[in-house]
Coordinates of C-alpha atoms in Angstrom, one line a residue:
R253 CA 200.9 109.3 208.7
S254 CA 199.2 111.1 205.8
P255 CA 196.2 109.6 204.0
A256 CA 196.9 107.8 200.7
P257 CA 196.5 110.1 197.7
T258 CA 193.1 109.8 196.1
K259 CA 192.6 109.7 192.4
K260 CA 190.7 112.8 191.2
L261 CA 187.4 111.8 189.6
S262 CA 186.5 113.3 186.3
E263 CA 183.5 115.7 186.6
V264 CA 180.9 114.6 184.1
D265 CA 178.0 116.6 182.6
F266 CA 175.3 114.1 183.2
R267 CA 173.0 115.5 180.5
S268 CA 175.5 114.9 177.7
G269 CA 177.8 112.4 179.2
A270 CA 180.9 114.5 178.3
T271 CA 183.6 115.3 180.8
L272 CA 184.0 118.9 181.9
E273 CA 187.5 118.9 180.2
Q274 CA 185.8 118.0 176.9
L275 CA 183.2 120.7 177.4
S276 CA 185.9 123.2 178.3
A277 CA 187.8 122.4 175.2
Q278 CA 184.7 123.0 173.1
V279 CA 183.9 126.3 174.8
S280 CA 187.5 127.4 174.2
E281 CA 187.3 126.6 170.6
L282 CA 183.9 128.5 170.3
V283 CA 185.5 131.5 172.1
L284 CA 188.3 131.6 169.5
L285 CA 185.8 131.5 166.7
E286 CA 183.7 134.2 168.4
Q287 CA 186.7 136.5 168.6
G288 CA 187.3 136.4 164.9
E289 CA 185.9 139.2 162.8
F290 CA 183.1 138.3 160.5
G291 CA 183.0 139.9 157.1
D292 CA 180.3 140.7 154.7
Q293 CA 180.3 137.1 153.4
T294 CA 179.3 135.6 156.8
A295 CA 176.7 138.3 157.3
L296 CA 175.2 137.4 153.9
E297 CA 175.2 133.7 154.7
V298 CA 173.4 134.3 158.0
H299 CA 170.8 136.5 156.2
T300 CA 170.3 133.9 153.5
A301 CA 169.8 131.2 156.2
K302 CA 167.2 133.3 158.0
D303 CA 165.4 133.9 154.7
F304 CA 165.4 130.2 154.0
I305 CA 163.9 129.4 157.4
F306 CA 161.1 131.9 156.9
N307 CA 160.4 130.7 153.4
M308 CA 160.3 127.1 154.5
L309 CA 157.9 127.8 157.3
G310 CA 155.7 129.7 154.8
L311 CA 155.6 126.6 152.6
V312 CA 154.8 124.4 155.6
Q313 CA 151.9 126.8 156.5
K314 CA 150.5 126.5 153.0
V315 CA 150.4 122.7 153.2
D316 CA 149.6 122.1 156.9
Q317 CA 147.3 125.2 157.6
R318 CA 148.1 124.9 161.3
L319 CA 151.0 127.3 161.8
P320 CA 150.1 130.9 162.5
V321 CA 149.4 132.7 159.3
A322 CA 151.5 135.8 160.3
N323 CA 154.7 134.2 161.3
E324 CA 156.5 136.2 163.9
Y325 CA 159.7 135.2 165.5
L326 CA 161.8 136.4 168.5
L327 CA 165.5 136.5 168.0
L328 CA 166.9 135.8 171.4
S329 CA 170.6 136.3 172.1
G330 CA 172.6 136.2 175.2
G331 CA 175.5 134.5 177.0
A332 CA 175.9 131.9 179.7
R333 CA 178.0 133.7 182.3
E334 CA 178.1 130.8 184.7
G335 CA 178.3 127.1 183.7
V336 CA 176.0 124.6 185.5
L337 CA 176.2 120.9 185.9
D338 CA 172.8 119.3 185.7
L339 CA 172.8 116.5 188.3
N340 CA 169.5 114.9 187.3
P341 CA 168.0 115.4 183.8
E342 CA 164.7 113.7 184.8
D343 CA 164.0 116.0 187.8
L344 CA 165.4 119.5 187.1
G345 CA 166.0 121.3 190.3
E346 CA 169.3 121.5 192.2
Y347 CA 172.4 122.4 190.1
A348 CA 176.1 122.1 190.9
K349 CA 177.9 125.3 189.7
G350 CA 180.5 124.8 187.1
A351 CA 183.3 127.0 185.7
D352 CA 182.5 130.4 184.3
F353 CA 181.9 130.4 180.6
D354 CA 181.1 133.2 178.3
L355 CA 179.4 131.3 175.5
D356 CA 177.0 133.3 173.4
F357 CA 173.8 131.8 172.0
T358 CA 171.2 132.8 169.5
L359 CA 167.7 131.3 169.2
L360 CA 165.0 131.9 166.7
V361 CA 161.8 131.3 168.7
P362 CA 158.3 131.3 167.1
A363 CA 155.9 133.7 168.7
L364 CA 152.5 132.0 168.3
K365 CA 149.3 133.9 167.7
L366 CA 146.6 131.4 167.3
H367 CA 143.6 133.7 167.1
D368 CA 142.7 137.3 166.3
R369 CA 141.7 138.4 169.8
N370 CA 145.1 140.0 170.5
Q371 CA 145.5 137.8 173.6
P372 CA 149.1 137.0 174.3
V373 CA 150.1 133.3 174.2
T374 CA 151.5 132.2 177.5
L375 CA 153.8 129.2 177.9
D376 CA 153.6 127.1 181.0
M377 CA 157.1 125.8 181.6
R378 CA 156.6 124.9 185.3
H379 CA 155.8 121.3 184.8
S380 CA 157.3 120.7 181.4
P381 CA 160.3 118.6 180.4
P382 CA 163.4 120.5 179.1
C383 CA 162.8 122.4 175.8
H384 CA 159.0 121.7 176.0
S385 CA 156.1 123.9 177.2
W386 CA 152.3 123.7 177.6
L387 CA 150.3 126.0 175.4
S388 CA 146.7 126.8 176.5
L389 CA 144.2 126.8 173.6
R390 CA 141.2 127.7 175.8
L391 CA 140.7 131.1 174.1
C392 CA 140.4 129.5 170.7
D393 CA 137.3 128.6 168.8
S394 CA 136.3 125.1 167.8
S395 CA 137.8 125.3 164.3
I396 CA 141.2 126.1 165.7
L397 CA 140.9 123.5 168.4
S398 CA 140.1 120.8 165.8
R399 CA 143.2 121.8 163.7
W400 CA 145.4 121.4 166.8
S401 CA 143.6 118.3 168.2
V402 CA 146.5 115.9 167.5
C403 CA 148.7 118.0 169.7
C404 CA 146.3 118.5 172.5
Q405 CA 145.9 116.7 175.8
E406 CA 143.0 117.2 178.2
E407 CA 143.8 118.9 181.5
N408 CA 141.1 119.0 184.1
G409 CA 138.5 118.2 181.5
L410 CA 139.6 121.0 179.2
L411 CA 141.8 120.9 176.1
A412 CA 145.3 122.3 176.8

């Protein structure tokens, strides 16, 4: 006798709570949008949005005086060639592989330069929650450290 048919469980993306069918539908819609040809109007809108972001950050710098004076940004683009299912958002580690997606992304990432010593800023992502990073201020002088003190935590007796 054959076993009773089992009901197929919906696969769920535990980070967002959405089913993979919902995510697949979103990706399909984005792929259709991506395949459309963008004209001069869309390019102008993107350029205007970028200028707005840079102008807004300049105004924030004038008021706050903590952002880097020379704002530099990395424009990162790429695609997710293989989907992943995050099994435990609290403890990132093992992933279950999902369906292949070709979803492009673009990120505007600030490149911080907190001092004039031409030392690169390194981000420590090893022990950080998703979308966060540790930034070491050890090379900075006391005036810079005091400006960033509300964002600092001590690590091994040193400000980090």
